[in-house]
Coordinates of C-alpha atoms (C1' of nucleotides) in Angstrom, one line a residue:
Chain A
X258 CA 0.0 0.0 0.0
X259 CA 1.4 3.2 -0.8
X260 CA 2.1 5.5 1.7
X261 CA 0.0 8.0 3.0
X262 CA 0.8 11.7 1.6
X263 CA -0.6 14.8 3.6
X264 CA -0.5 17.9 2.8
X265 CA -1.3 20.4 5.7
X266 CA -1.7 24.6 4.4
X267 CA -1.9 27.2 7.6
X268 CA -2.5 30.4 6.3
X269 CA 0.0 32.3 7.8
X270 CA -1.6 35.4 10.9
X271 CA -4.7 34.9 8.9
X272 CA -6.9 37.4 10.3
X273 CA -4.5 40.1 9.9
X274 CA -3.6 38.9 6.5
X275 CA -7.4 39.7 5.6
X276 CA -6.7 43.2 6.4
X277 CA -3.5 43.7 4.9
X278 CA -5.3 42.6 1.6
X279 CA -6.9 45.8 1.5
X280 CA -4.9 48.1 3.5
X281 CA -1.7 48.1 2.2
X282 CA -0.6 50.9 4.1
X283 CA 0.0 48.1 6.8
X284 CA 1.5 45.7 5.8
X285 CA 5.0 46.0 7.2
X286 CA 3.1 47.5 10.3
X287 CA 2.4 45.5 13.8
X288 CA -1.2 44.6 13.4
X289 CA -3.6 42.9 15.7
X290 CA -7.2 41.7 15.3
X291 CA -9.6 41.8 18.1
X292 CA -12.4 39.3 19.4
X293 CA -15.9 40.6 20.2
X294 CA -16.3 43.8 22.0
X295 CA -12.9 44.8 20.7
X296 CA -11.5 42.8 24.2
X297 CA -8.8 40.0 23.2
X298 CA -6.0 40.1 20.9
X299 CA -7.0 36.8 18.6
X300 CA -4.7 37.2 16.2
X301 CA -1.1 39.1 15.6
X302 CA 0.9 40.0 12.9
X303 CA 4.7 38.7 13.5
X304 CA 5.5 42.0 14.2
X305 CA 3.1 42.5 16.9
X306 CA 4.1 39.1 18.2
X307 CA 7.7 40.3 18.5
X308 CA 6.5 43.4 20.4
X309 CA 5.0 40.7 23.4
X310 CA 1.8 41.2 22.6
X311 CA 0.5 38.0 23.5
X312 CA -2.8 35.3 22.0
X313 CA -5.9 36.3 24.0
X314 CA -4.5 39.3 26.1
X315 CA -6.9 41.7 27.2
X316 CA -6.6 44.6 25.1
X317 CA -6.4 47.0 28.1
X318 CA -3.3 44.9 28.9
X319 CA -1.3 45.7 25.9
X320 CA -2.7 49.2 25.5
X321 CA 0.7 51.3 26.5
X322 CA 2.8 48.9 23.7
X323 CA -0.3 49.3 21.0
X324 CA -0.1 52.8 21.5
X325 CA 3.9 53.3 21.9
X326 CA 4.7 51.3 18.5
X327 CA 1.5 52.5 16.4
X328 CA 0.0 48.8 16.5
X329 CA -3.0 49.0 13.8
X330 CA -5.8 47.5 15.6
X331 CA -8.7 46.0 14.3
X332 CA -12.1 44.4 15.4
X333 CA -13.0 41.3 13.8
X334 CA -14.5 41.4 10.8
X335 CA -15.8 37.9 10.4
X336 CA -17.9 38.3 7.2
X337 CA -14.6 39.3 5.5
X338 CA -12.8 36.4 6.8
X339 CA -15.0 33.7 5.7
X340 CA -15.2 35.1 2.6
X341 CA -11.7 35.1 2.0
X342 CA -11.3 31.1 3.6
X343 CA -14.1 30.4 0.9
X344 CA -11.8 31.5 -2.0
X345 CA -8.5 30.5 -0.4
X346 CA -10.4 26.7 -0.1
X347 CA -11.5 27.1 -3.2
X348 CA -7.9 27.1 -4.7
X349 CA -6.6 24.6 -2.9
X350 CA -9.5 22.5 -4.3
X351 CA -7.9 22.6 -7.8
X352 CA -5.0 21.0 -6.6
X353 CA -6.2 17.7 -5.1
X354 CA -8.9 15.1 -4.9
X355 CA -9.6 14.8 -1.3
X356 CA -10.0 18.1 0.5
X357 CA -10.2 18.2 4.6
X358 CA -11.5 22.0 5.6
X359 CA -10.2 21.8 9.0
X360 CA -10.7 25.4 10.0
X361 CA -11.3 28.4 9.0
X362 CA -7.5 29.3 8.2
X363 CA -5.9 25.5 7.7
X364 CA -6.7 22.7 5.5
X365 CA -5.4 18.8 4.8
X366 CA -4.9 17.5 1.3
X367 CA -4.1 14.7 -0.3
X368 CA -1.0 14.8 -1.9
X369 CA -0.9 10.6 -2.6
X370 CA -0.7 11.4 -6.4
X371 CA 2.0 13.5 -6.8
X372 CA 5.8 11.8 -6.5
X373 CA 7.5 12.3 -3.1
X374 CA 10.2 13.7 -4.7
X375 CA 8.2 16.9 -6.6
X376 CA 6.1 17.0 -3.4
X377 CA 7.8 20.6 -2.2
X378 CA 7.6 22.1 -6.1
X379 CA 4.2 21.4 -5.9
X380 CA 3.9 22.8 -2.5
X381 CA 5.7 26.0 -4.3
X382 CA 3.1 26.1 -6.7
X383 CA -0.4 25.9 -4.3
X384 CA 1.8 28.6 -2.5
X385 CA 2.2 30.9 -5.3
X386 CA -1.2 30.1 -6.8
X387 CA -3.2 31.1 -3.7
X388 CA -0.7 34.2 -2.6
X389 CA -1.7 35.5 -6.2
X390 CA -5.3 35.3 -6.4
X391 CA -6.0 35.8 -3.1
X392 CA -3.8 37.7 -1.5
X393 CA -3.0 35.8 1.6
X394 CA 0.7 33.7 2.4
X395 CA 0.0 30.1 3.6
X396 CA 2.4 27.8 5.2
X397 CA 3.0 24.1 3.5
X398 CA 3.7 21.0 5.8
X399 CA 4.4 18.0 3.9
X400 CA 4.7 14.7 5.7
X401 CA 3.3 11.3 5.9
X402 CA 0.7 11.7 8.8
X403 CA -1.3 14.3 9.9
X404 CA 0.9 15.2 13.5
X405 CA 4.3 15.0 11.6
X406 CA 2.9 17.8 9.0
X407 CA 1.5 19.6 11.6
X408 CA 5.5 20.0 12.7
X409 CA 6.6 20.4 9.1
X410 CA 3.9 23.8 9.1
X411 CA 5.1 24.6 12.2
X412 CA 9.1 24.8 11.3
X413 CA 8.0 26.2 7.9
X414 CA 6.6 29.1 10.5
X415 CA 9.6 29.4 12.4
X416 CA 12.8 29.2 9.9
X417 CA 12.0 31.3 6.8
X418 CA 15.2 29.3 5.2
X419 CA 12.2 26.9 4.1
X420 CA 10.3 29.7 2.1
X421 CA 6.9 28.8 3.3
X422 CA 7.2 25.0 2.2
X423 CA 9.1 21.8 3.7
X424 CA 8.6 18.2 2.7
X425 CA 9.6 15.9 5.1
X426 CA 9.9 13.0 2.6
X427 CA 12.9 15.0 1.3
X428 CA 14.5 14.0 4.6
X429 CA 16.5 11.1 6.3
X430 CA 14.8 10.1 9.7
X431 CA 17.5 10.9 11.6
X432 CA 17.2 14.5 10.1
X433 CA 13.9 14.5 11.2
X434 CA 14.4 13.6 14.6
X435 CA 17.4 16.3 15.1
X436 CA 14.2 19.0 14.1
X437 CA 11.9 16.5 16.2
X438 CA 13.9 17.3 19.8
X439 CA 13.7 21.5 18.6
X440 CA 10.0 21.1 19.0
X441 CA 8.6 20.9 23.0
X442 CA 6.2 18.5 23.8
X443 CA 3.1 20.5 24.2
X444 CA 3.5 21.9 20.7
X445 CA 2.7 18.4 19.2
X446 CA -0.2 18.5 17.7
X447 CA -3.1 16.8 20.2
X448 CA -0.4 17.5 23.3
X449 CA -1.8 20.6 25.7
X450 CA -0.6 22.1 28.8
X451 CA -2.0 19.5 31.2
X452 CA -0.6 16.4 29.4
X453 CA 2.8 18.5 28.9
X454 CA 3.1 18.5 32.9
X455 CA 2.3 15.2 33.2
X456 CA 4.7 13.7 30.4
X457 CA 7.9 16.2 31.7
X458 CA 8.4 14.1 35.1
X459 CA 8.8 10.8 32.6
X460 CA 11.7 12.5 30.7
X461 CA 9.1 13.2 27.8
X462 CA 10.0 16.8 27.0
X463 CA 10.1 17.0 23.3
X464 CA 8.4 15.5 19.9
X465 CA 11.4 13.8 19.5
X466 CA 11.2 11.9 23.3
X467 CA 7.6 11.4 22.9
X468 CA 8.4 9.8 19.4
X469 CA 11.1 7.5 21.5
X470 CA 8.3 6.3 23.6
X471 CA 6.2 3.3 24.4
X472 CA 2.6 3.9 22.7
X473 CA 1.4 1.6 25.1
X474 CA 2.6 2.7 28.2
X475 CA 1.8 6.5 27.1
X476 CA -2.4 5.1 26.7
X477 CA -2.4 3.9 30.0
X478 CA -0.2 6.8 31.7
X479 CA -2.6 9.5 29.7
X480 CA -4.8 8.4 27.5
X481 CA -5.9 7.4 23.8
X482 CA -5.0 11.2 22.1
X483 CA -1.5 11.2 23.5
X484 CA -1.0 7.5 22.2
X485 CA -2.2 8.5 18.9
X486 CA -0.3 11.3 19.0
X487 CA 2.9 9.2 20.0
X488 CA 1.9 7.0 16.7
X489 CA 1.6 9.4 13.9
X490 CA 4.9 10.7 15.4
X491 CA 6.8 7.3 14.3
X492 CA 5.0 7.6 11.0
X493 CA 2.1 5.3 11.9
X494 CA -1.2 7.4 10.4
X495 CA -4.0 6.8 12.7
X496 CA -6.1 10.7 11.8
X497 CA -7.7 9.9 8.5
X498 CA -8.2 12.7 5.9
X499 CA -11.9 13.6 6.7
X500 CA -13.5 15.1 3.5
X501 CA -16.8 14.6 4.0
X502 CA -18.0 17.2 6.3
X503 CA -20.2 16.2 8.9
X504 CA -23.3 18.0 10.9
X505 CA -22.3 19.5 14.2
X506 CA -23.9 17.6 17.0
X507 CA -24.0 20.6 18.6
X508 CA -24.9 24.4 18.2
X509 CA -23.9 27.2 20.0
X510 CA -24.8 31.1 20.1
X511 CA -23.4 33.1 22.9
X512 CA -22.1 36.8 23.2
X513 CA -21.1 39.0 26.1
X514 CA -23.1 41.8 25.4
X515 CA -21.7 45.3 24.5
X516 CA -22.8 46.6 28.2
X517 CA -24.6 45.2 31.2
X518 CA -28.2 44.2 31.4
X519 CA -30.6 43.9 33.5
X520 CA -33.9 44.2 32.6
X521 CA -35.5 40.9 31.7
X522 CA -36.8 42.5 28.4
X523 CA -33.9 43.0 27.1
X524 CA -32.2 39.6 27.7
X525 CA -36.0 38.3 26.0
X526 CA -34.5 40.4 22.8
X527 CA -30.5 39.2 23.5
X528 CA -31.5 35.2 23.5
X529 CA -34.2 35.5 21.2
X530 CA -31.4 37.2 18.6
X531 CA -28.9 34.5 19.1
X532 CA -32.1 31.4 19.3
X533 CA -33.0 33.0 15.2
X534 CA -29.3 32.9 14.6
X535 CA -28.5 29.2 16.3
X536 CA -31.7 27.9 14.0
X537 CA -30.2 29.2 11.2
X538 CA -27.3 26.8 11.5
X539 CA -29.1 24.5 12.2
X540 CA -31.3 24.9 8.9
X541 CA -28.3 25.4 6.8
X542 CA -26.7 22.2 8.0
X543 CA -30.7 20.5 7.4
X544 CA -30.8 19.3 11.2
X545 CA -33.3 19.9 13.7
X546 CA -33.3 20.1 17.1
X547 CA -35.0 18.2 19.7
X548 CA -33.0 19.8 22.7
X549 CA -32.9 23.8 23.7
X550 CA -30.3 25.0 26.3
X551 CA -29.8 28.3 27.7
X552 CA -27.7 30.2 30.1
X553 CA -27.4 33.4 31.5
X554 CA -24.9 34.9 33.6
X555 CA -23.1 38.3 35.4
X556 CA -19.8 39.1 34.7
X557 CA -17.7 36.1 36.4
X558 CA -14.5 39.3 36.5
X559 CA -16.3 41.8 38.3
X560 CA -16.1 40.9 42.1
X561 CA -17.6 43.9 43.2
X562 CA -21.2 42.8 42.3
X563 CA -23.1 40.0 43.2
X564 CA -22.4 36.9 40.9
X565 CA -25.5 35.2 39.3
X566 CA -25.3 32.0 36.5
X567 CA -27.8 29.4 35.6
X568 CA -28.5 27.6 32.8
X569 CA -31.8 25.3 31.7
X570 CA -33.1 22.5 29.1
X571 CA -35.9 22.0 27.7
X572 CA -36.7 18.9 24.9
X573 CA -39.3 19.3 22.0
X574 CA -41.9 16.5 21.6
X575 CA -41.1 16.7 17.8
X576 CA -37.5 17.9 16.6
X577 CA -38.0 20.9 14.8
X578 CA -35.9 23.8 12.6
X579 CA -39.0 26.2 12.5
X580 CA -37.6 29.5 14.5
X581 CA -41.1 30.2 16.1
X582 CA -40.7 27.0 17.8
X583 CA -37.4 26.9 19.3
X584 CA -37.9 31.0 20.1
X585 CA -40.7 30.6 22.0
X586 CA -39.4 27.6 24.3
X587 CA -35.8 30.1 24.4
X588 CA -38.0 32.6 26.3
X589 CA -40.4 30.3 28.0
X590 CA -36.9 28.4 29.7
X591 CA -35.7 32.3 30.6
X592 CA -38.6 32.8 32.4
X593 CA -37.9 29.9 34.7
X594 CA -34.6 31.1 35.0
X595 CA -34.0 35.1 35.3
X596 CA -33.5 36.7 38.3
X597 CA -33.9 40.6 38.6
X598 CA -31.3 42.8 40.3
X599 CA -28.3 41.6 38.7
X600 CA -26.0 42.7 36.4
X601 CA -26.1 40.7 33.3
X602 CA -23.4 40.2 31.1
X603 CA -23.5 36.8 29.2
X604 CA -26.6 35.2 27.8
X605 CA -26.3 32.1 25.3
X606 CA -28.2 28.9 23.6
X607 CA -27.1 25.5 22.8
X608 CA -29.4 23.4 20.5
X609 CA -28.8 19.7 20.5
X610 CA -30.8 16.1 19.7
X611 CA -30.3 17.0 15.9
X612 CA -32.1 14.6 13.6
X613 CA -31.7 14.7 9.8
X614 CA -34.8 16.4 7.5
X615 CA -34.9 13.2 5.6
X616 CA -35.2 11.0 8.4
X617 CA -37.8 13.0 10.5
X618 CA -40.3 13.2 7.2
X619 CA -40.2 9.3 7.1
X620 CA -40.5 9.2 11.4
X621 CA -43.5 11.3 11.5
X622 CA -46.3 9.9 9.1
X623 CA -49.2 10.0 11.3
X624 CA -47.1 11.6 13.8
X625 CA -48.3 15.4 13.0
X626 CA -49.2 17.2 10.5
X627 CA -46.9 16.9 7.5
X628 CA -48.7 19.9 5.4
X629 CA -47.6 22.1 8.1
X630 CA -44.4 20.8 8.7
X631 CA -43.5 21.8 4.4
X632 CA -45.8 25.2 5.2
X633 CA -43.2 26.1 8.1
X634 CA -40.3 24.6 5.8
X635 CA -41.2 27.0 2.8
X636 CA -41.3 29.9 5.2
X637 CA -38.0 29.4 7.0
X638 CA -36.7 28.9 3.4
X639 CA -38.0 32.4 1.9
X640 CA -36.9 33.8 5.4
X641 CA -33.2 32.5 5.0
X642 CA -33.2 33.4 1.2
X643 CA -34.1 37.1 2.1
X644 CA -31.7 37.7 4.5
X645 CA -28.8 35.8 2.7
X646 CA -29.9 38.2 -0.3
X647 CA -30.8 41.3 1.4
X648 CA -27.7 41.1 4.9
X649 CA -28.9 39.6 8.6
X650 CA -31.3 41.6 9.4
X651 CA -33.8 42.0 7.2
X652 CA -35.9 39.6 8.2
X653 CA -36.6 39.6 11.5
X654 CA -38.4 38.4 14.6
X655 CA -40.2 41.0 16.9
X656 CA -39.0 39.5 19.9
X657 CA -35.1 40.3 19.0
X658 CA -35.8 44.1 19.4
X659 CA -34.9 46.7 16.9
X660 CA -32.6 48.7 19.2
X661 CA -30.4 46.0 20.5
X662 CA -28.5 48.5 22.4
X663 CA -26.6 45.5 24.3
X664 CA -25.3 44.0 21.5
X665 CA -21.6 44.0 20.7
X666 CA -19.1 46.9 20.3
X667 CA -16.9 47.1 17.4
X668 CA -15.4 50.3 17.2
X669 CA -12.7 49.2 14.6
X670 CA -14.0 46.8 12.1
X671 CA -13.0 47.2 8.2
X672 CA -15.2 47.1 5.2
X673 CA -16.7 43.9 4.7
X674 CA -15.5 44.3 0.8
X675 CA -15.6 40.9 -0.5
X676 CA -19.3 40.4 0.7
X677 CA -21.4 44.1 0.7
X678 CA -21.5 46.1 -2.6
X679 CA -21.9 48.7 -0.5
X680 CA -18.7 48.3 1.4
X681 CA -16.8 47.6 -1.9
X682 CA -12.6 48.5 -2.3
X683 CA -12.8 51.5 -4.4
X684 CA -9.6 53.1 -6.0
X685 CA -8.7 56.5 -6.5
Chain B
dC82 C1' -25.6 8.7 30.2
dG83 C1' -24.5 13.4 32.0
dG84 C1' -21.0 16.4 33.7
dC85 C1' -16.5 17.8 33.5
dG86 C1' -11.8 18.6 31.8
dT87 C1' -8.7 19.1 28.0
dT88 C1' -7.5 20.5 23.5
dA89 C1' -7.8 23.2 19.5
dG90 C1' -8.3 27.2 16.3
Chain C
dT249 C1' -13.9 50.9 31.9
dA250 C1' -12.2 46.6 30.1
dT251 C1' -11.0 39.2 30.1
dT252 C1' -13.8 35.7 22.7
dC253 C1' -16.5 32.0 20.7
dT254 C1' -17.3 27.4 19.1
dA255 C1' -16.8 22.4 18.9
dA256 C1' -15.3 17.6 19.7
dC257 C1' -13.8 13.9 22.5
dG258 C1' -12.5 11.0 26.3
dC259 C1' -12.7 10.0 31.2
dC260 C1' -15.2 9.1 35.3
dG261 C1' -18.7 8.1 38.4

DNA sequence: CGGCGTTAG
DNA sequence: TATTCTAACGCCG
């Protein structure tokens, strides 16, 4: 059996990438992108990394070095960035028959066709291809499992002698193992913090010790991710490409809003915004949901007022994906849970239970109503079609509010110029 | 099976 | 003044 060939593309700072697309002006600048409410630093440009500014630090904490070295700060524009993944995806598409999206910014392919020898030409040539019509510099790890390119990206990241490609085939093993004790222990791929502290005692300190190690002995001492880990280290594959994507078993909504709240009104409006949103996902993946969570809660940082969480579930006697359904049991299950006098900062909902369209049509016969079932169907369909036409918030429900004076702050957050015609790059 | 911890991006 | 959001999986009781 030939051996496996995998392919792995990181696209380098990607956020900040986005923005340098279009703002050229920044692009040998120190840029940082912010998460909601323009709080955490979520991604850096290496400049800004060099600086200290460190992944998920409060912006408040890095303010005097943002300031001191003109950082260009932006909030995150989200709209822009999937846009850009799409196309960047798209590409890579063109250059292999079995695509894994893992992420918005990183993606597995098959490389299995192409010698192992014109592996890192090819590399070259997704590289150039998707800097050109897109904009954006990507990383290429070549290797023969999915851990060991996951170190090939990661050197490609940290010695620019390898000019954003490096194909491990091209190497002896004990080359690879010299690189292999350069990389610490929690940087593997699968390897955190916790299992780090817990491997260091043992003498397991870097790729190349864990590589050295019993598989065995690691399952029992940790557990199955560390051994399979340990594996695809030695060049055993045990993480299949996975290119069919599959339904989340799980979706989530949840903000901190822009300020506190604590009228129960206006958490009715917050959950019932994020309830239409979290059915949309639902719909688009053609799931519904038997199970509604939600949760509320005060700001968890703030130890100066009185703290106040609670979450509830509910379960629908027929799955369903129609958003008058799942809305009204969102604010039924807040009733049973808000308390007033506190100062609410986090509201969210988790729908769960999904069963496929296909599969509840043949379930129900007899069941319910099937003519109202495709009724609410049509409806939810002319309702997503509208707002995927006309932007988010064309359509919407009553309860969300028009207002939504809680709702996230984004002081800083570019044109969304790949997606809005009204937000469109012009040139001058 | 539900709750919790860990990992990841 | 100020601390993201989402998802999967494995372990444990």
């Amino acid at each position: 059996m030939k051996p496996h060939v995998f392919a792995l593309v990181d696209c380098n700072n990607f956020y900040v990438s986005c923005e340098r697309v279009f703002f050229a002006e920044i692009r040998q600048h120190p840029v940082i992108v912010l998460s909601n409410n323009d709080s955490c630093v979520v991604a850096r440009s290496n400049e800004a990394k060099a600086l200290g500014i460190a992944m998920g630090m409060p912006l408040f904490k890095c303010q005097r070095v943002v300031k001191q070295h003109h950082v260009a700060v932006f909030s995150s524009n989200y709209a822009l960035y999937q846009d850009m993944s799409d196309r960047i995806m798209a590409v890579l598409s063109r250059f292999t028959s079995a695509l894994e999206i893992y992420s918005i910014d990183e993606a597995w392919l098959d490389l299995s066709h192409v010698p192992a020898a014109q592996c890192e030409i090819y590399g070259q040539e997704i590289r150039r291809c998707v800097l050109q019509e897109t904009g954006i510099p990507i990383s290429v790890g070549i290797a023969s499992t999915k851990v060991l390119s996951k170190i090939a990206c990661e050197l490609v990241k940290r010695h620019s002698i390898f000019q954003g490609v490096l194909n491990l085939f091209a190497w002896s093993e004990e080359e690879v193992d010299a690189w292999l004790t350069g990389i610490a222990v929690e940087d593997v791929w699968g390897i955190g913090k916790q299992l780090a502290t817990k491997l260091r005692p043992a003498g397991i300190v870097s790729a190349h010790t864990l590589k050295q190690s019993n598989h065995v002995w690691i399952r029992h001492y940790l557990n199955v991710a560390a051994q399979r880990a340990t594996l695809e280290l030695q060049g055993i594959s045990c993480l299949p490409l996975e290119t069919r994507k599959k339904p989340r078993q799980g979706i989530m909504v949840s903000r901190t809003f822009g300020r506190i709240i604590e009228d129960l009104h206006e958490l009715e409006e917050a959950i019932a915004t994020y309830a239409v949103s979290a059915v949309e996902k639902v719909r688009r993946q053609r799931s519904l949901a038997r199970q509604v969570s939600i949760f509320i809660h005060t700001n968890p940082f703030d130890r100066r007022v009185p703290q106040y969480a609670r979450s509830t579930t509910a379960t629908l006697p027929v799955a369903s994906a129609f958003t008058p359904d799942i809305l009204d049991l969102a604010i039924a299950l807040l009733h049973t849970i808000y308390a007033p006098g506190y100062h609410y900062k986090k509201a969210g909902i988790f729908l769960s239970e999904f069963q496929t369209q296909e599969m509840l049509q043949t379930d129900l016969f007899g069941i319910f109503s099937l003519e109202r079932y495709m009724i609410q169907e049509r409806l939810m369909h002319v309702v997503d079609e509208v707002n995927g036409t006309w932007g988010r918030h064309t359509l919407c429900f009553g309860t969300q509010g028009m207002k939504r004076s809680w709702s996230i702050r984004q002081m800083r957050r570019s044109q969304r110029y790949t997606t809005r015609w009204n937000e469109i790059l012009t040139v001058s």
